């Protein structure tokens, strides 16, 4: 059974705490022992050496300095109170005896004996200092050994804790992150197995349950999405006007068959490609993209030759915006709609031709009437021909009235009134009538 992260932390940090406390206690104890040993050396043996040194100085001055004897006795009294070693009492007693002998009889021999007794006390304390120094050194070595041992143990435990503990946490987190990335990349078949990590087992179960639901949702909606896509493509292709959809980066999202026809491009070479790059090899697409980026004030129709005929299109750019987060509309792309106005162009041309023709047809009888009337008004028509000219004026007026009636009938036909009757026309009579009415004008022009 694996340990929980909380338990690992408790054991690891607890062990480190215990070892640090042990290391600290051992260090304090050994330092205290070393301090005690050093303090004994300074407090006991050093003072004995100091007193002995002062007594030697006083002994050297005992013959010449009256105060030397008092200094000697003073330091001798201090030495008696500072006996700390086993043999120091005997040496001090011997020194006292030799000094008493010197006090009774001051000569070189007694001075030499006192000096030897002092040297014996000093040698005893120096030996004691050396011995205590060895003990202190041994204590310090033992202290260093234990401190180093426990310190290295702490370092090993800390290093192992530093290596293994983050790995025990990082491994399941990394596995969880990898699983999340797989789900983000639409790999809903990804599953996690974190049973040996107690804290993450519940997270793994929730993750796997989420992945299973996403898989079910994807399977249930994928067919609907594909069907919806086909439906949308069918709608776009059913539009009789050329239509092109671009995203915000000017990539072509869709184009119906009419658009592909006038662009002279294949669908597999267009969908998902950059319109800017394709426009480098297509003049029509280049113009459409240029006007999308830099709109022109003149909205002139495009004249396009396709399917062995000339067609006219009016371009309309429709920006597409979607509502994001229910707050603001965000621009996502454009739709280019080419409205076929060829029929309107043809009607406009036919209208212009019709007006020109009607104007000419109306002008002809009016000129004839005006000309006949002018001749009659100026008296240039013989009396016997007045009825003929009057008849011609009447005939031209009737013809003018018939033309007006024809215009009215044509306007009714333009209004889709198909209930007007059709009558046969005698082309010979029509041509003869036209020649008759143009005879006067032709004569004036010598035609």
XYZ file of C-alpha atoms in Angstrom:
447
model
C 0.000 0.000 0.000
C 1.463 3.358 -1.049
C 1.745 6.192 1.400
C -0.230 9.345 0.992
C 1.543 12.586 0.284
C 0.513 13.904 3.689
C 2.024 10.829 5.368
C 5.196 11.131 3.299
C 5.540 14.753 4.311
C 4.956 13.905 7.971
C 7.529 11.081 7.973
C 10.109 12.912 5.922
C 9.911 16.225 7.738
C 9.600 14.446 11.106
C 12.737 12.402 10.458
C 14.638 15.503 9.367
C 13.415 17.347 12.459
C 14.519 14.515 14.765
C 17.952 14.312 13.126
C 18.378 18.092 13.294
C 17.414 18.056 17.003
C 19.843 15.170 17.600
C 22.566 17.001 15.711
C 21.906 20.190 17.651
C 21.846 18.394 21.026
C 25.041 16.484 20.265
C 26.763 19.667 19.143
C 25.701 21.517 22.286
C 26.861 18.649 24.524
C 30.251 18.281 22.883
C 30.837 22.009 22.785
C 29.895 22.175 26.460
C 32.371 19.361 27.266
C 35.117 21.040 25.290
C 34.336 24.330 26.997
C 34.522 22.652 30.418
C 37.872 21.041 29.609
C 39.275 24.337 28.380
C 37.870 26.178 31.348
C 39.569 23.687 33.753
C 42.864 24.223 32.035
C 42.563 27.996 32.270
C 41.095 28.114 35.780
C 43.402 25.604 37.506
C 46.694 24.793 35.848
C 47.183 28.151 34.222
C 46.801 29.921 37.584
C 49.285 27.528 39.220
C 51.809 28.327 36.489
C 51.108 32.021 36.918
C 51.679 31.835 40.699
C 54.855 29.759 40.221
C 56.171 32.242 37.692
C 55.600 35.145 40.064
C 57.325 33.233 42.916
C 60.360 32.631 40.642
C 60.518 36.342 39.900
C 60.303 37.162 43.604
C 62.979 34.529 44.364
C 65.324 36.212 41.866
C 64.805 39.547 43.674
C 64.774 38.217 47.224
C 68.323 39.467 47.978
C 67.934 42.889 46.455
C 64.253 43.741 46.904
C 62.773 43.868 50.425
C 59.233 43.394 48.977
C 60.185 40.215 47.100
C 59.670 38.017 50.150
C 56.167 39.436 50.658
C 55.310 38.788 46.960
C 56.635 35.237 47.227
C 54.569 34.487 50.321
C 51.459 36.037 48.776
C 51.646 33.851 45.630
C 52.570 30.836 47.755
C 49.384 31.360 49.749
C 47.392 31.547 46.508
C 49.009 28.347 45.280
C 47.994 26.543 48.455
C 44.362 27.412 47.663
C 44.656 26.321 44.017
C 45.629 22.681 44.441
C 43.656 20.732 41.792
C 45.905 17.858 40.771
C 46.548 14.620 42.696
C 50.309 15.124 43.156
C 50.098 18.898 43.330
C 49.452 18.841 47.104
C 52.698 16.927 47.731
C 54.670 19.237 45.467
C 53.178 22.303 47.096
C 53.945 20.952 50.608
C 57.518 20.280 49.493
C 57.704 23.856 48.186
C 56.430 25.187 51.513
C 58.992 23.148 53.418
C 61.856 24.368 51.223
C 60.707 27.971 51.583
C 60.547 27.651 55.360
C 64.101 26.318 55.274
C 65.062 29.290 53.117
C 63.389 31.700 55.523
C 65.469 30.278 58.390
C 68.722 30.312 56.487
C 69.027 32.276 53.261
C 71.835 30.836 51.136
C 72.298 29.722 47.538
C 71.626 26.082 48.306
C 68.246 26.806 49.868
C 67.377 29.166 47.002
C 68.294 26.416 44.539
C 66.094 23.925 46.418
C 63.134 26.357 46.407
C 63.699 26.895 42.668
C 63.662 23.135 42.091
C 60.466 22.814 44.150
C 58.869 25.555 42.026
C 59.989 23.818 38.833
C 58.416 20.606 40.140
C 55.068 22.420 40.691
C 55.286 24.015 37.230
C 56.199 20.719 35.546
C 53.293 19.017 37.283
C 50.834 21.644 36.034
C 52.324 21.662 32.545
C 51.952 17.903 32.341
C 48.384 18.274 33.530
C 47.755 20.911 30.832
C 49.148 18.579 28.189
C 47.017 15.705 29.445
C 43.877 17.825 29.551
C 44.657 19.138 26.068
C 44.799 15.559 24.818
C 41.452 14.881 26.488
C 39.980 18.042 24.919
C 41.367 17.069 21.511
C 39.897 13.588 21.851
C 36.570 15.112 22.852
C 36.634 17.467 19.875
C 37.441 14.622 17.481
C 34.578 12.564 18.840
C 32.306 15.607 18.565
C 33.369 16.207 14.968
C 32.848 12.528 14.151
C 29.319 12.481 15.519
C 28.442 15.882 14.085
C 29.754 14.902 10.662
C 28.024 11.536 10.841
C 24.649 12.915 11.796
C 25.087 15.894 9.436
C 25.818 13.593 6.492
C 22.845 11.451 7.469
C 20.645 14.565 7.443
C 22.041 15.492 4.048
C 21.395 12.003 2.645
C 17.865 11.927 4.022
C 17.181 15.471 2.792
C 18.609 14.669 -0.651
C 16.529 11.502 -0.929
C 13.469 13.423 0.231
C 14.258 16.194 -2.282
C 14.549 13.724 -5.166
C 11.766 11.269 -4.450
C 9.079 13.476 -2.948
C 8.768 15.987 -5.846
C 8.815 13.055 -8.264
C 5.982 11.359 -6.389
C 3.936 14.557 -6.770
C 5.137 15.621 -10.222
C 4.510 12.252 -11.901
C 0.717 12.129 -11.374
C 0.421 15.868 -12.097
C 2.320 15.417 -15.366
C 0.124 12.438 -16.282
C -2.950 14.524 -15.512
C -1.650 17.431 -17.632
C -0.906 15.067 -20.527
C -4.435 13.709 -20.261
C -5.911 17.227 -20.296
C -3.855 18.104 -23.401
C -5.097 14.961 -25.132
C -8.687 15.915 -24.343
C -7.990 19.456 -25.604
C -6.751 17.883 -28.857
C -10.084 16.006 -29.136
C -8.579 12.625 -28.202
C -11.486 11.528 -26.029
C -10.197 7.946 -25.845
C -7.508 8.980 -23.341
C -7.770 7.366 -19.889
C -5.721 7.820 -16.701
C -4.528 5.108 -14.291
C -3.451 6.734 -11.010
C -4.524 3.975 -8.633
C -1.150 3.936 -6.856
C -1.461 7.654 -6.087
C -4.189 7.809 -3.451
C -4.712 11.562 -3.604
C -5.085 11.525 -7.403
C -7.184 8.394 -7.723
C -10.416 10.361 -7.336
C -9.202 12.946 -9.859
C -8.354 10.147 -12.326
C -11.822 8.614 -11.920
C -13.474 11.982 -12.536
C -11.237 12.550 -15.564
C -12.053 9.129 -17.030
C -15.760 9.678 -16.424
C -15.566 13.046 -18.175
C -13.674 11.482 -21.129
C -16.321 8.744 -21.438
C -19.124 11.315 -21.501
C -17.262 13.408 -24.083
C -16.774 10.276 -26.198
C -20.484 9.493 -26.009
C -21.373 13.097 -26.767
C -18.983 13.189 -29.713
C -20.375 9.978 -31.159
C -23.950 11.168 -30.725
C -23.348 14.621 -32.208
C -20.747 13.849 -34.872
C -23.355 12.509 -37.278
C -25.552 15.560 -36.620
C -22.611 17.893 -37.185
C -21.669 16.159 -40.442
C -25.291 16.213 -41.578
C -25.563 19.883 -40.650
C -22.370 20.657 -42.535
C -23.656 18.873 -45.632
C -26.950 20.726 -45.299
C -25.170 24.085 -45.079
C -22.956 23.197 -48.058
C -26.039 22.215 -50.028
C -27.686 25.540 -49.186
C -24.577 27.492 -50.208
C -24.272 25.560 -53.481
C -27.986 26.034 -54.211
C -27.556 29.786 -54.209
C -27.544 30.894 -57.840
C -25.399 33.913 -57.084
C -21.618 33.446 -56.620
C -20.779 33.572 -52.906
C -17.401 33.312 -51.111
C -16.827 33.119 -47.336
C -13.602 34.341 -45.690
C -12.428 34.216 -42.089
C -10.707 37.076 -40.294
C -7.328 35.967 -41.695
C -8.644 36.054 -45.290
C -8.730 32.270 -45.606
C -11.487 30.895 -47.817
C -14.016 28.939 -45.735
C -16.516 28.127 -48.484
C -17.332 28.943 -52.102
C -20.325 27.693 -54.066
C -20.223 26.234 -57.539
C -21.134 29.544 -59.192
C -18.175 31.264 -57.502
C -15.804 28.472 -58.535
C -17.064 28.748 -62.103
C -16.443 32.467 -62.503
C -13.096 32.169 -60.654
C -12.121 29.218 -62.855
C -10.777 27.344 -59.828
C -11.297 23.898 -58.311
C -12.788 23.417 -54.864
C -9.838 21.413 -53.488
C -7.488 24.228 -54.515
C -9.569 26.917 -52.815
C -11.090 25.773 -49.509
C -8.821 26.477 -46.549
C -6.319 28.422 -48.662
C -5.318 32.055 -48.250
C -7.280 34.345 -50.561
C -4.325 36.723 -50.705
C -2.033 33.975 -52.000
C -4.589 32.683 -54.507
C -5.205 36.223 -55.760
C -1.611 36.396 -56.974
C -2.627 33.977 -59.763
C -6.238 35.058 -60.263
C -7.137 38.547 -61.487
C -10.802 38.426 -60.464
C -10.036 37.221 -56.938
C -7.304 39.838 -56.629
C -9.796 42.587 -57.448
C -12.333 41.219 -54.977
C -9.766 41.009 -52.162
C -8.368 44.455 -52.963
C -11.776 46.097 -52.773
C -12.471 44.204 -49.539
C -9.343 45.646 -47.945
C -9.564 49.082 -49.607
C -13.188 49.784 -50.525
C -13.690 51.935 -53.608
C -16.193 54.786 -53.705
C -17.300 53.801 -57.219
C -19.409 50.670 -57.050
C -19.084 49.779 -60.692
C -20.361 46.354 -61.749
C -17.911 43.636 -62.773
C -17.950 42.399 -66.332
C -17.042 38.712 -66.302
C -16.801 36.320 -69.235
C -17.906 32.859 -68.141
C -19.778 29.946 -69.743
C -19.126 31.455 -73.188
C -21.047 34.613 -72.398
C -20.543 37.988 -70.819
C -22.165 38.544 -67.447
C -22.396 41.515 -65.145
C -22.132 41.269 -61.345
C -22.577 43.787 -58.539
C -20.210 42.947 -55.631
C -21.511 43.164 -52.084
C -19.242 42.717 -49.033
C -21.025 41.522 -45.894
C -19.009 41.579 -42.626
C -19.900 38.698 -40.310
C -20.058 39.286 -36.568
C -21.039 36.840 -33.849
C -22.188 37.490 -30.298
C -19.486 36.419 -27.845
C -20.302 35.705 -24.196
C -23.688 37.297 -24.777
C -22.175 40.776 -24.492
C -20.407 42.136 -27.578
C -20.274 41.258 -31.250
C -16.917 40.052 -32.516
C -15.785 40.267 -36.135
C -15.078 36.770 -37.528
C -14.880 37.252 -41.291
C -16.607 38.416 -44.490
C -18.933 37.074 -47.146
C -18.440 38.229 -50.744
C -21.704 38.103 -52.697
C -21.694 38.702 -56.446
C -25.208 39.604 -57.512
C -25.856 38.777 -61.178
C -27.257 41.892 -62.823
C -26.856 40.679 -66.426
C -30.623 40.618 -66.917
C -30.934 44.169 -65.656
C -28.068 45.244 -67.903
C -29.785 43.643 -70.882
C -33.090 45.256 -69.960
C -31.391 48.593 -69.595
C -29.763 48.178 -73.017
C -33.076 47.101 -74.543
C -34.765 50.075 -72.914
C -32.194 52.438 -74.387
C -32.604 50.882 -77.850
C -36.389 50.956 -77.503
C -36.409 54.626 -76.534
C -34.106 55.472 -79.425
C -36.278 53.539 -81.864
C -39.533 54.990 -80.559
C -38.063 58.468 -80.669
C -37.171 57.929 -84.320
C -40.562 56.409 -85.092
C -42.359 59.333 -83.456
C -40.120 61.872 -85.107
C -40.876 60.588 -88.628
C -44.663 61.197 -88.695
C -44.247 64.447 -86.832
C -41.787 65.634 -89.476
C -44.170 64.543 -92.233
C -47.131 66.352 -90.665
C -44.980 69.428 -90.059
C -43.688 69.370 -93.632
C -47.116 68.944 -95.280
C -48.636 71.585 -93.036
C -45.809 74.022 -93.830
C -46.294 73.525 -97.594
C -50.012 74.123 -97.294
C -49.548 77.196 -95.102
C -47.111 78.733 -97.566
C -49.512 78.168 -100.486
C -47.088 75.882 -102.228
C -49.699 73.130 -102.672
C -51.978 73.383 -105.707
C -55.673 73.369 -104.950
C -56.195 70.047 -106.642
C -53.597 68.420 -104.336
C -54.880 69.916 -101.076
C -57.132 66.910 -100.427
C -54.168 64.597 -101.065
C -51.931 66.491 -98.651
C -54.703 66.714 -96.112
C -55.175 62.983 -96.404
C -51.466 62.452 -95.856
C -51.538 64.676 -92.759
C -54.525 62.724 -91.480
C -52.770 59.429 -92.272
C -49.595 60.522 -90.432
C -51.654 61.611 -87.450
C -53.388 58.230 -87.469
C -49.994 56.550 -87.684
C -48.742 58.628 -84.760
C -51.824 57.628 -82.784
C -51.151 53.957 -83.627
C -47.568 54.291 -82.402
C -48.788 55.704 -79.104
C -51.219 52.809 -78.817
C -48.345 50.363 -79.477
C -46.287 51.974 -76.702
C -49.235 51.569 -74.333
C -49.535 47.894 -75.308
C -45.791 47.372 -74.768
C -46.066 48.912 -71.303
C -48.850 46.466 -70.541
C -46.699 43.608 -71.744
C -43.890 44.825 -69.461
C -46.403 44.677 -66.610
C -46.867 40.939 -67.361
C -50.380 41.419 -68.776
C -50.462 38.476 -71.159
C -54.174 38.820 -72.041
C -53.521 41.249 -74.958
C -54.613 39.912 -78.373
C -52.135 39.152 -81.147
C -52.917 40.337 -84.711
C -51.320 39.352 -88.052
C -49.235 42.011 -89.835
C -48.880 42.451 -93.636
C -45.169 43.207 -94.026
C -45.574 44.370 -97.679
C -48.224 46.901 -96.733
C -46.126 48.033 -93.753
C -43.039 48.549 -95.917
C -45.032 50.396 -98.603
C -46.527 52.633 -95.962
C -43.095 53.426 -94.517
C -41.713 54.278 -97.972
C -44.692 56.546 -98.641
C -44.171 58.439 -95.406
C -40.467 58.847 -95.967
C -40.855 59.951 -99.601
C -41.073 63.647 -98.822
C -37.999 63.607 -96.590
C -36.099 61.530 -99.136
C -36.928 63.987 -101.898
C -35.563 66.861 -99.889
C -32.298 64.955 -99.427
C -32.231 63.725 -103.032
C -32.446 60.120 -101.855
